[in-house]
Coordinates of C-alpha atoms and ligand atoms in Angstrom, one line a residue:
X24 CA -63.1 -2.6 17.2
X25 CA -60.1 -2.4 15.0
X26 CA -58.2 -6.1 15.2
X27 CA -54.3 -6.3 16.4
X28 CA -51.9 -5.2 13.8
X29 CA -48.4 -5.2 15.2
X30 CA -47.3 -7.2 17.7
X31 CA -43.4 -6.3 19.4
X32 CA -41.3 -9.0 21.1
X33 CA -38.2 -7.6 22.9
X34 CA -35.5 -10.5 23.2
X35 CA -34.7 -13.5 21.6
X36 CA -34.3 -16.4 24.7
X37 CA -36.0 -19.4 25.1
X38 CA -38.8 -16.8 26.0
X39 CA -38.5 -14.5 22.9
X40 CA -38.8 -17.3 20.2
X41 CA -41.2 -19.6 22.2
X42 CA -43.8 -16.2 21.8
X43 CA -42.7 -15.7 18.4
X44 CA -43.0 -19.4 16.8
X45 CA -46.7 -19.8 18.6
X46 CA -48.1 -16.2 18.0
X47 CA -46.8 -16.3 14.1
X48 CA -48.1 -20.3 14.1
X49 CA -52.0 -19.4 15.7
X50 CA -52.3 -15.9 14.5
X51 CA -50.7 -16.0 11.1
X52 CA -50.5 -13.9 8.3
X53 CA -53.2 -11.4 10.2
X54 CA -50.3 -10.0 12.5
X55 CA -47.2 -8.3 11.9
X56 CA -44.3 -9.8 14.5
X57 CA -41.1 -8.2 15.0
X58 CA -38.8 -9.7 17.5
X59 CA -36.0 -7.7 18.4
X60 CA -32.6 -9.0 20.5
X61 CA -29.1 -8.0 21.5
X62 CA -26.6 -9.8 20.6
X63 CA -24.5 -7.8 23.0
X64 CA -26.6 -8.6 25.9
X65 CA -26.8 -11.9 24.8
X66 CA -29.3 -14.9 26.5
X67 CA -29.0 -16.3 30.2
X68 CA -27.4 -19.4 28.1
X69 CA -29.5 -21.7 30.6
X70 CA -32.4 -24.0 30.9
X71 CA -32.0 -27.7 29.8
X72 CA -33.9 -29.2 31.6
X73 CA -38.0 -30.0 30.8
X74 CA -41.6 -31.1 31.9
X75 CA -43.9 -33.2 29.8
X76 CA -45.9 -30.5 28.8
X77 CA -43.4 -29.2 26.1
X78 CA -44.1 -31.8 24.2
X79 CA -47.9 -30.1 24.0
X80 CA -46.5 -26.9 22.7
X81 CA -43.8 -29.0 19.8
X82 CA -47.1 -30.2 18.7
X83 CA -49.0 -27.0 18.6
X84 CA -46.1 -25.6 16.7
X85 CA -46.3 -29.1 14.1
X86 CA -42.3 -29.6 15.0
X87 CA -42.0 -33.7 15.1
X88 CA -40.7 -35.2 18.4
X89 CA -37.8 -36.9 16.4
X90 CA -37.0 -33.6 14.6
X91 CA -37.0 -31.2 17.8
X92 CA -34.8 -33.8 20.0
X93 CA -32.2 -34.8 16.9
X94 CA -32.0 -30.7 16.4
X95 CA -31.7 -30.0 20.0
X96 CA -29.5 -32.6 21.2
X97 CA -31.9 -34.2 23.2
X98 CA -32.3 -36.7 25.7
X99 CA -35.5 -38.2 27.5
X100 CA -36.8 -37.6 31.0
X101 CA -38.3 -39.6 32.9
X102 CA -38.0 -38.0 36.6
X103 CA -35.9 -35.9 38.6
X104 CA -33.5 -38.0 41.3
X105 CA -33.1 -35.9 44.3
X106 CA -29.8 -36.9 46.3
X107 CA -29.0 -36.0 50.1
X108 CA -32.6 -34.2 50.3
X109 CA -33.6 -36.6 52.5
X110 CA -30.3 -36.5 54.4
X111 CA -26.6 -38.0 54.0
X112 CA -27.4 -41.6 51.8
X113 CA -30.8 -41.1 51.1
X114 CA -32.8 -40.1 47.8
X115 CA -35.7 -40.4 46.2
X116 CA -36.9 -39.9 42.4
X117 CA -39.9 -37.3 41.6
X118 CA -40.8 -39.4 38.7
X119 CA -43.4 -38.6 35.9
X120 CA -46.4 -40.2 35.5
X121 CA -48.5 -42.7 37.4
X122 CA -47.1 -44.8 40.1
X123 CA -49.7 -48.1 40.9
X124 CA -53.1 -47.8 39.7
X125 CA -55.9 -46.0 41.3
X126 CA -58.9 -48.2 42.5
X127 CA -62.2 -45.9 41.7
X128 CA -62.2 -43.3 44.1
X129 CA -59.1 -44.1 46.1
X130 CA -55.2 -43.1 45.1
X131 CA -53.2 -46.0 44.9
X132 CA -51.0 -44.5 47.7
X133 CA -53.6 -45.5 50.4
X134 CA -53.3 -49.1 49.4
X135 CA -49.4 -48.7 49.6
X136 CA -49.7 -47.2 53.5
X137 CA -52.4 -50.2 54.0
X138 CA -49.6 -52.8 53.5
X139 CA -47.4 -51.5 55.9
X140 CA -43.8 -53.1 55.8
X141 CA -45.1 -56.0 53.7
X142 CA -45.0 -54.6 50.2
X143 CA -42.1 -53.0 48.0
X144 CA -41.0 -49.6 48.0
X145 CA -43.5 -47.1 46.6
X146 CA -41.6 -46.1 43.9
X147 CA -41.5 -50.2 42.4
X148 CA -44.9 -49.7 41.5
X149 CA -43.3 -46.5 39.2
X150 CA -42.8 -47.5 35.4
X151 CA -40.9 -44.1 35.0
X152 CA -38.7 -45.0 38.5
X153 CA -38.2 -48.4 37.4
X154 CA -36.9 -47.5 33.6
X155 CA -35.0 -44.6 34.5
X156 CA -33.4 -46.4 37.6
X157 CA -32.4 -49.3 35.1
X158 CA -31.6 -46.4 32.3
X159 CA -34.1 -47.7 30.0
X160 CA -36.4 -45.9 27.6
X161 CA -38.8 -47.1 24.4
X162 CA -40.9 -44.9 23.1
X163 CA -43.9 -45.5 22.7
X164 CA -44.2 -47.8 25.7
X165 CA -44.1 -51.4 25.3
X166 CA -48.2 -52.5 25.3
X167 CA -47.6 -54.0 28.9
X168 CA -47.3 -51.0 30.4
X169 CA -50.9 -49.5 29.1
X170 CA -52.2 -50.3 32.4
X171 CA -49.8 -48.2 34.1
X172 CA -50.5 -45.2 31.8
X173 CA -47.2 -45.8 30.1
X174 CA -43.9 -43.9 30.2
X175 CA -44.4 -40.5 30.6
X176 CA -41.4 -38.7 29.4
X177 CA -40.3 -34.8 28.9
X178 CA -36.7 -33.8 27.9
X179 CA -32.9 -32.6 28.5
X180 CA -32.2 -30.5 25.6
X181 CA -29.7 -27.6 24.6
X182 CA -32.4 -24.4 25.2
X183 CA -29.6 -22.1 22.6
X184 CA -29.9 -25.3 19.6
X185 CA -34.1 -24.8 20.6
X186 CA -33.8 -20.9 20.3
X187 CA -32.3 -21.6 17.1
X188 CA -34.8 -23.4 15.6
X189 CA -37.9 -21.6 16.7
X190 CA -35.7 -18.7 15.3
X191 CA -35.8 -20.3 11.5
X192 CA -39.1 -21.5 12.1
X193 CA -40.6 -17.8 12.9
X194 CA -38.4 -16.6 10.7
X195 CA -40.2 -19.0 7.4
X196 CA -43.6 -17.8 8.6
X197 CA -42.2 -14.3 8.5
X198 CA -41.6 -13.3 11.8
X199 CA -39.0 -9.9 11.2
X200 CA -35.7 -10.3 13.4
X201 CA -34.1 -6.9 14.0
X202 CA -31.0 -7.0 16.0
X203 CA -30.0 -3.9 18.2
X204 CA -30.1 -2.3 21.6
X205 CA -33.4 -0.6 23.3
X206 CA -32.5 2.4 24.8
X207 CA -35.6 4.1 24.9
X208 CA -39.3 3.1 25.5
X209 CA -41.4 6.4 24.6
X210 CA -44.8 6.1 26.2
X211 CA -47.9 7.3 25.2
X212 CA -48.9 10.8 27.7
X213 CA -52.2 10.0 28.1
X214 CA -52.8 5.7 28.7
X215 CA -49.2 5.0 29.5
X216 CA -48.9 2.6 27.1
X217 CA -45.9 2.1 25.7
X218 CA -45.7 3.6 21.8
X219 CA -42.4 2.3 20.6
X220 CA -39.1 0.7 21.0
X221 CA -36.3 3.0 19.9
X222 CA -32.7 1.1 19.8
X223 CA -29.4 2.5 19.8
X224 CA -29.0 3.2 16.0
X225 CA -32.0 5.2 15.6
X226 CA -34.4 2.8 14.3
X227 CA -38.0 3.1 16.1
X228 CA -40.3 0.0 16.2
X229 CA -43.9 1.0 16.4
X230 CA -46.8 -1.5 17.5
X231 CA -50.0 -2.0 19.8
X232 CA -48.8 -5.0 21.6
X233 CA -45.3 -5.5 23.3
X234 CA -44.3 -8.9 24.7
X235 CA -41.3 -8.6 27.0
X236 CA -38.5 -11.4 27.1
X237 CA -35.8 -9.1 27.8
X238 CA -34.6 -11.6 30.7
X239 CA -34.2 -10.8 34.4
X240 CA -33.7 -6.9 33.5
X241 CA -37.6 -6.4 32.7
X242 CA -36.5 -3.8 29.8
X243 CA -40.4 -2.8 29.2
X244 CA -42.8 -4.5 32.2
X245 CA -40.5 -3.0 35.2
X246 CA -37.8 -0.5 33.5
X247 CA -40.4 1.4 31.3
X248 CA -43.7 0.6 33.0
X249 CA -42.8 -0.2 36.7
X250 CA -45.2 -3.2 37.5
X251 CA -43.3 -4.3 41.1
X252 CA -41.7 -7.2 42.1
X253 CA -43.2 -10.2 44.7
X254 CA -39.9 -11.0 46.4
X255 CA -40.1 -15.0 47.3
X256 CA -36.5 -14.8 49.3
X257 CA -37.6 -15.6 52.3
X258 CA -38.9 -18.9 51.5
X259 CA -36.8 -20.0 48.7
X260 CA -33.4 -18.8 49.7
X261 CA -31.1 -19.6 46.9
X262 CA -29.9 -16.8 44.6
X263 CA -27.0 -17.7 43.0
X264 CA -25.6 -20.3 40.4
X265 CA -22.7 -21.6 38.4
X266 CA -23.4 -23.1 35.7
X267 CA -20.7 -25.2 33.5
X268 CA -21.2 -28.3 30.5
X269 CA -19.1 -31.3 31.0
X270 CA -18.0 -34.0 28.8
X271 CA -20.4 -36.8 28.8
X272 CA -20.6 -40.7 29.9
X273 CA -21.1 -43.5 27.2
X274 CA -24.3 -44.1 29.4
X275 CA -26.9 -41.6 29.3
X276 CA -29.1 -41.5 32.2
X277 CA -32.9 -40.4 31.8
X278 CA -33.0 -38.4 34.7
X279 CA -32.4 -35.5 36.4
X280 CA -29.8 -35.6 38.7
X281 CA -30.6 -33.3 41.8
X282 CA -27.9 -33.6 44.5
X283 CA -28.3 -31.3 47.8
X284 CA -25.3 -29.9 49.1
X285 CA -23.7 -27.5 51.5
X286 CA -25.9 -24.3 50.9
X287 CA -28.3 -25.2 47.8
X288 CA -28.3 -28.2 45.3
X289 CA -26.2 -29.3 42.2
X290 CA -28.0 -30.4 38.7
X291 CA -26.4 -32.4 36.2
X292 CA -28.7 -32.6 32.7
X293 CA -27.3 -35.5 31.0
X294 CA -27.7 -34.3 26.8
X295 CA -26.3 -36.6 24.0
X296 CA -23.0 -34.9 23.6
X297 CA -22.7 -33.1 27.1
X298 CA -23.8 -32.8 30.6
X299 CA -25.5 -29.8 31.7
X300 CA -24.4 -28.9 35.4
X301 CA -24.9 -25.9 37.9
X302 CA -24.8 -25.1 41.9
X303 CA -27.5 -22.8 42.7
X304 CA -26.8 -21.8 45.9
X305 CA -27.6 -18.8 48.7
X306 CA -25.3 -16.1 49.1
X307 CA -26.1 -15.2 52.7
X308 CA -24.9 -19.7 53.4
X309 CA -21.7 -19.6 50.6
X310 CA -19.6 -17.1 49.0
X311 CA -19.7 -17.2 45.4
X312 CA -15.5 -18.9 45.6
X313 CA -16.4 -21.5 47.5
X314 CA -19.6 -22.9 45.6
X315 CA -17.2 -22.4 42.2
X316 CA -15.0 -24.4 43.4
X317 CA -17.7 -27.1 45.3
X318 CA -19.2 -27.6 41.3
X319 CA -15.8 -28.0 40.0
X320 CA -15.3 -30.7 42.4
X321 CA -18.1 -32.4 41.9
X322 CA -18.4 -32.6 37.9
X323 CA -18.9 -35.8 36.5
X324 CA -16.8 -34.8 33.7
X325 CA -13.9 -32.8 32.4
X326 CA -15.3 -29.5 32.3
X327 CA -16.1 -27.9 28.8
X328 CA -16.2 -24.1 29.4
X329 CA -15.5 -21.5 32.3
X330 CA -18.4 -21.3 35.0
X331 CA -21.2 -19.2 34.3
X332 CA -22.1 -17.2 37.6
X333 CA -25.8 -16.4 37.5
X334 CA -27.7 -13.9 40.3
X335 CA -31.1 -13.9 40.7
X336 CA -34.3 -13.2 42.6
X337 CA -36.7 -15.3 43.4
X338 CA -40.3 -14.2 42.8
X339 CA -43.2 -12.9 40.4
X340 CA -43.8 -9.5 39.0
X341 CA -46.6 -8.3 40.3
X342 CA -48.5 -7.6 37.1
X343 CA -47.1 -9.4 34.3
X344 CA -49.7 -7.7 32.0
X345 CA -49.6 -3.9 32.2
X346 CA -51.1 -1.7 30.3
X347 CA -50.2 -2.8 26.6
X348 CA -47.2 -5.1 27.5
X349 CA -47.2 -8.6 28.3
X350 CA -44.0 -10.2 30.5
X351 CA -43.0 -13.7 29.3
X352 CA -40.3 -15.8 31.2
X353 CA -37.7 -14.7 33.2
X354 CA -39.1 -10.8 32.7
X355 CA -41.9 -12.5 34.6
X356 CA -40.6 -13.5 37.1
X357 CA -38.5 -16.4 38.5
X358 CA -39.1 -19.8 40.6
X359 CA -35.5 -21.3 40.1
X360 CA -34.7 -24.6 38.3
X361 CA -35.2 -27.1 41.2
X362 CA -38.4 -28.8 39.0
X363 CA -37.0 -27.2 35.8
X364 CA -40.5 -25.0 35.6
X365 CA -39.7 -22.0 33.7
X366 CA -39.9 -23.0 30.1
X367 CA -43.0 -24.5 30.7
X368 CA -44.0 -20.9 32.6
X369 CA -43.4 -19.7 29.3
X370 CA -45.4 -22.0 27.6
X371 CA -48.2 -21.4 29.9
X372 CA -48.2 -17.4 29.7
X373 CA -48.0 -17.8 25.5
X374 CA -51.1 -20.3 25.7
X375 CA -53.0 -17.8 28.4
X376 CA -52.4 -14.7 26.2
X377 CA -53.5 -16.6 22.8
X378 CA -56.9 -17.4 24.8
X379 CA -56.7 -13.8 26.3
X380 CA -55.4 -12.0 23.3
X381 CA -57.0 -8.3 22.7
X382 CA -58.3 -6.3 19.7
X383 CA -56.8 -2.8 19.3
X384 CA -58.2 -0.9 22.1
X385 CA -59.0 -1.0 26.1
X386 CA -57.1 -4.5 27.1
X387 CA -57.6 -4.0 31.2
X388 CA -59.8 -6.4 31.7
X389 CA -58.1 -9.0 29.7
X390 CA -54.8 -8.1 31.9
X391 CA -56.9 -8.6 34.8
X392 CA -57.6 -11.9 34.2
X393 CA -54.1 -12.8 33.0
X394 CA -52.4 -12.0 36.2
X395 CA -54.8 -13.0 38.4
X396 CA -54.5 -16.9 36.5
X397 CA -50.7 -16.1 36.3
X398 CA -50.4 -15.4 39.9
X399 CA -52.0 -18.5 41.0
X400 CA -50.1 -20.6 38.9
X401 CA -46.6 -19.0 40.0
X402 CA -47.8 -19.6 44.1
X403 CA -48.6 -23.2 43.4
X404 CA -45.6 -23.6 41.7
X405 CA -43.8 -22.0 44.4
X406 CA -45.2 -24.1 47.0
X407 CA -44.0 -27.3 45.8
X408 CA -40.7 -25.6 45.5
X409 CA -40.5 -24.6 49.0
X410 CA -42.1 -28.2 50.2
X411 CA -38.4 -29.9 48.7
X412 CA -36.4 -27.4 51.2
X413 CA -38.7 -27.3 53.9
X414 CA -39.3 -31.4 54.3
X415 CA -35.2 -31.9 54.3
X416 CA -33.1 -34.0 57.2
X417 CA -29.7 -32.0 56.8
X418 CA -27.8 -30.2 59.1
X419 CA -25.9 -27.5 57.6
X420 CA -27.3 -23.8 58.6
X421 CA -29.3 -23.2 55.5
X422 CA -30.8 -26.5 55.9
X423 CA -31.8 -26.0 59.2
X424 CA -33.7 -22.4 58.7
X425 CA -35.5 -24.0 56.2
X426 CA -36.7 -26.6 58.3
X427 CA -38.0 -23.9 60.7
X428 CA -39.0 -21.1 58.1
X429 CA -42.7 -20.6 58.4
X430 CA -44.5 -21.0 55.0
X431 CA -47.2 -20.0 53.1
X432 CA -50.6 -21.2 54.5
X433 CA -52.0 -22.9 51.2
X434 CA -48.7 -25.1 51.8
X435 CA -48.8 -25.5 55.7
X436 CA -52.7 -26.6 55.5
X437 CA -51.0 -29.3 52.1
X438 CA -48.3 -30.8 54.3
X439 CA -51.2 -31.1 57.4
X440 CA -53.3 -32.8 56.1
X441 CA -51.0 -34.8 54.1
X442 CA -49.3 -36.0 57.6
X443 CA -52.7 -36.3 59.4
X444 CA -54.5 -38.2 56.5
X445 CA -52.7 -39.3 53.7
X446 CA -54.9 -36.7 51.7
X447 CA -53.5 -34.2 48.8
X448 CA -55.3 -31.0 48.7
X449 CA -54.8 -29.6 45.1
X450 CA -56.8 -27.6 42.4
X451 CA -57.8 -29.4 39.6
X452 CA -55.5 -27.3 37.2
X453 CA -52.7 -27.3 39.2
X454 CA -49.4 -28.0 37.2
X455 CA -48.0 -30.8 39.7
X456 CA -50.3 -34.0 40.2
X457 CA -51.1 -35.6 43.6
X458 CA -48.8 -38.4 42.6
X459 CA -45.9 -35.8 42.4
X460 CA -47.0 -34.2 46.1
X461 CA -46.9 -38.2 47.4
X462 CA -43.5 -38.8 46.1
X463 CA -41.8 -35.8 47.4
X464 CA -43.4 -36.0 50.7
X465 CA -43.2 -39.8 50.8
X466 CA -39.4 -39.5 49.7
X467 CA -38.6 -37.1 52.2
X468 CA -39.7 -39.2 55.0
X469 CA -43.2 -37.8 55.4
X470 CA -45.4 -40.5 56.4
X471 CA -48.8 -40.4 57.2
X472 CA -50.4 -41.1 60.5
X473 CA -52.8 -43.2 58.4
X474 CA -54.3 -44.3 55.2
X475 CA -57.9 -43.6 53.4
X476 CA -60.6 -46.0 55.0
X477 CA -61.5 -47.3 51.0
X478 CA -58.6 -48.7 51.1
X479 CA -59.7 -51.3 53.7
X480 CA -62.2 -52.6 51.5
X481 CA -59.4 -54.7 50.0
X482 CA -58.5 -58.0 52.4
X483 CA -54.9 -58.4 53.1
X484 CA -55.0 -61.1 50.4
X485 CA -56.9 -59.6 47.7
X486 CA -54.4 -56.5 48.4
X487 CA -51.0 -58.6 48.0
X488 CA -52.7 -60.1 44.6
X489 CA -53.3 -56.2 43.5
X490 CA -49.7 -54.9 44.3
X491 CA -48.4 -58.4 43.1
X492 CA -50.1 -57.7 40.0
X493 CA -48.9 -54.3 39.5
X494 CA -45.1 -55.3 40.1
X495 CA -45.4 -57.8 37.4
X496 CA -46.4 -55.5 35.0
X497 CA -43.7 -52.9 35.9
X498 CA -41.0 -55.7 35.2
X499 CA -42.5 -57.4 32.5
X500 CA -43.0 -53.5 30.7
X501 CA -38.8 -53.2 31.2
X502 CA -38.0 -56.5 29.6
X503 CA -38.7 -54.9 26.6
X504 CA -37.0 -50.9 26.1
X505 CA -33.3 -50.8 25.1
X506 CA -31.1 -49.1 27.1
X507 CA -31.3 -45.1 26.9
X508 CA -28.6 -44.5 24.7
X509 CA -29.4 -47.1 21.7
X510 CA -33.3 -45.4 22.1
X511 CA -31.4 -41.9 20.8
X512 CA -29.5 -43.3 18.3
X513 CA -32.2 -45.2 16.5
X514 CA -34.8 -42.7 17.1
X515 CA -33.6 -38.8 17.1
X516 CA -29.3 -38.8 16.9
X517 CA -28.2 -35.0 17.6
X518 CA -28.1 -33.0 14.3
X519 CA -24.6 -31.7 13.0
X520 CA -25.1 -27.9 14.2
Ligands
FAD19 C1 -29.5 -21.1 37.0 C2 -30.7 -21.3 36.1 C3 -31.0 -22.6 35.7 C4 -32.2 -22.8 34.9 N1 -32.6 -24.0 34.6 C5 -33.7 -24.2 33.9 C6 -34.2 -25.5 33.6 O1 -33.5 -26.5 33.9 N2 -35.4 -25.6 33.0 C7 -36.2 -24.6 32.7 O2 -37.3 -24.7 32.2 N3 -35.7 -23.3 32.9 C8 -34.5 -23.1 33.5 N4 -34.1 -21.9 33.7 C9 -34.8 -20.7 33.2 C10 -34.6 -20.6 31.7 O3 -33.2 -20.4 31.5 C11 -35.3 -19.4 31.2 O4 -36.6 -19.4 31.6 C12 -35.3 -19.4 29.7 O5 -34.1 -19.5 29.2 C13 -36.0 -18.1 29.2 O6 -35.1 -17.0 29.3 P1 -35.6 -15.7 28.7 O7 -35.8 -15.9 27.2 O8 -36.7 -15.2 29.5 O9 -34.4 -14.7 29.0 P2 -32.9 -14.6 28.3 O10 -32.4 -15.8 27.9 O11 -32.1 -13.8 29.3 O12 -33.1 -13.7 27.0 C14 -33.3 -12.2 27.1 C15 -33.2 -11.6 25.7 O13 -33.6 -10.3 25.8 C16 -32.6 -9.5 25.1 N5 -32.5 -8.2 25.7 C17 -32.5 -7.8 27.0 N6 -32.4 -6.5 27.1 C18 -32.4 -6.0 25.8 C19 -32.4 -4.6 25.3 N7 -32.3 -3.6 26.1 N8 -32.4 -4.5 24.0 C20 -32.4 -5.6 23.1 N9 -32.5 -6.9 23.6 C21 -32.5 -7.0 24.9 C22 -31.3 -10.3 25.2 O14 -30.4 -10.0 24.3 C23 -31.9 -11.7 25.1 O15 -32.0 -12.0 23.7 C24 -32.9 -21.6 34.5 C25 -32.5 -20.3 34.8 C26 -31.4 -20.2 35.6 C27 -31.0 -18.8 36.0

């Protein structure tokens, strides 16, 4: 079995240098890595907003928190806010990490529905909720907090500033950059695989392995090699955003800001020099004028640029390994930003093919496995996605299909037995934690008919004492973090670009 010589990436997105910073990083000086990109066709010039698992692939990749946020622009997240979701007035924060403290067996939610109207909100018992309501971070966590598994944080960052700096990292471990148009992908007669990239000035880029991060287009896995495409319309109807930066506020919140409106939802991703904002919206609810002009009037800032109109589908290629080419981000497939999933989708399909990665030769059974894993991960993703529009209280047409859509079973059998019991039914490597599935249903007024029956081994008084307990340690952890914005100047102040 001959070992992998040359490995192709087409495009250089958040996508393209992600697979190109790892793959040089893990697989070193064994493999020869070209990445090639148009600066023509340019990037989708999106995608600030993180989870907490980037700061697992940083890591992998040896690139210092304090380096990647300074160079990025970066700010801390602790949760995403979601306004009007719940109806006019009302919202809610999805907020990282722990909220209470499970006893044993039994999620601390249970003992929450057990107190009934006597105890706090659900969400005091959240470090995260608490610090980002109060726009507090510290890093690492005051020792209070321990208990309470700490803060747990991901970021707002400026993806093109990230691009640029995988870019010179892959670039020192001798990644090769060539910049050019495909116009051609030759394939081989008799596998199908596909032999080459040829680009517009005649240069012809040979290898075994292709990665494509070509962007929506799908250059190799759907132009070349026609994998298919899952269409997820009918359950997530938005297909359309602006996208604009604004000047920024002297205070920085640590949050996402996710605020429904007419026909979709607005973001605003507070960075340290800027606020990242967008209305993704569905064209069959609002014409692309009228959302323009909704953003615009609804910036919490002078705006910095001209809107960015981006169309999209939402939904998964069917196979995102094919043959000898391998679909990274949005070439993949898209869930949009509403839980700001798709970097880490990239992340997850570069750390799947490094465990999966093939010798020169037959690679089917390898790409079996990949989609199959890949599949399931992009329908649990999906799920929670379509539990935010479902569980909504608005009354504006596309609120009110969604309300009445019928779902997915996996997520109809979820929100049953959620309502009926109090229970979360998830797999154990499923990306969002029972914790996140409580706040979101909590938060958009699912209640359930009642709580575990462990929970009643607590008296009423030795329950008050444990939620007592809790709260203290929530307020005494926020005496001590400074507010956001003196955390980012001492610890990781934006790099001159
Ligand atoms: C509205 C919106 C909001 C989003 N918000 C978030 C968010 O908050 N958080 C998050 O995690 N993700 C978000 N995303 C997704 C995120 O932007 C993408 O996952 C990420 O940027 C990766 O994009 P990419 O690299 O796959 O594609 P792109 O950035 O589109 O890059 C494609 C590359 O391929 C090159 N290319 C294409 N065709 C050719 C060709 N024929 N020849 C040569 N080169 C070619 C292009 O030049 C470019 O370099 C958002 C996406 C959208 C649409």
């Amino acid at each position: 079995m001959k070992p992998m010589e040359r490995v192709v990436i087409l495009g250089g997105g958040s996508a393209g240098w992600m697979a190109a910073a790892m793959l040089a990083r893990m697989l070193g000086p064994s493999l020869v890595i070209t990445l090639v990109e148009s600066e023509q066709i340019g990037t989708v010039g999106v995608g600030e907003a993180a989870i907490p698992p980037l700061q697992l692939f940083n890591q992998a990749l040896g690139l210092s928190e304090a380096e990647f946020m300074s160079a990025t622009a970066a700010s801390i997240k602790l949760g995403i806010q979601f306004e009007g979701w719940g109806g006019a007035g009302e919202r809610y924060m999805h907020a990282f990490g722990q909220v209470g403290k499970d006893l044993g067996l039994t999620p601390f939610h249970h003992y929450w529905l057990q107190a009934g109207e006597e105890t706090e909100r659900f969400w005091d018992y959240s470090l995260n909720e608490q610090a980002a309501r109060a726009g507090r971070v510290l890093l690492p966590s005051p020792p209070q907090g321990k208990m309470l598994g700490g803060l747990v944080h991901a970021y707002h960052f400026d993806a093109h500033r990230y691009a640029q700096t995988l870019r010179r990292y892959s670039e020192r471990l001798g990644v090769r950059r060539v910049a050019g148009e495909v116009v051609r992908v030759p394939l081989c007669p008799d596998s199908g695989q596909i032999q080459a990239l040829e680009l517009a000035d005649g240069q012809r880029i040979e290898g075994e392995l292709f990665i494509d991060c070509s962007g929506f287009a799908g250059r190799l896995i759907e132009q070349a090699l026609g994998s298919g495409f899952e269409d997820w319309g009918h359950w997530l109807p938005c297909d359309r955003a602006w996208a604009v930066p604004c000047e920024g506020a002297e205070s920085i919140a640590p949050y996402t800001r996710s605020i429904a409106r007419e026909a979709g939802w607005q973001w605003q991703i507070p960075l340290q020099h800027r606020i990242g904002n967008g209305l993704v919206f569905s064209s069959r609810f609002q014409d692309e004028q009228s959302a323009k002009e909704s953003l615009l009037a609804n910036l919490p800032g002078k705006p910095l640029a001209e809107p960015k109109l981006l169309r999209f589908r939402t939904g998964r290629r069917r196979q995102p390994w094919l043959r000898n080419c391998v679909a990274l981000g949005l070439a993949s497939g898209f869930l949009e930003p509403l839980e700001s999933t798709s970097i880490h989708l990239v992340q997850s399909g570069i750390m799947r093919l490094l465990k999966l990665f093939p010798n020169h030769g037959p690679m089917d059974s390898l790409a079996a496995e990949y989609n199959r894993q890949s599949q399931r991960e992009f329908e649990q993703v999906r799920d929670f996605l379509i539990l935010h529009y479902h569980l909504n209280r608005r009354d504006e047409p596309l609120w009110q299909h969604c309300r009445s859509m019928s779902l997915p079973d996996s997520l109809s059998h979820k929100l049953v037995l959620f309502a009926e019991q109090g229970r979360v039914l998830r797999d154990s490597d499923e990306l969002f934690t029972e914790v996140a599935w409580v706040q979101v249903m909590l938060g958009q007024g699912l209640r359930p008919q009642q709580a575990h029956p462990l929970a009643a081994a607590l008296s009423p008084a030795e329950r008050r004492d444990y939620l007592g307990h809790l709260r203290t340690i929530v307020m005494g952890t926020l005496q001590g973090m400074p507010s956001h914005r003196a955390f980012l100047q001492r610890y990781c102040p934006q790099a001159k670009e």
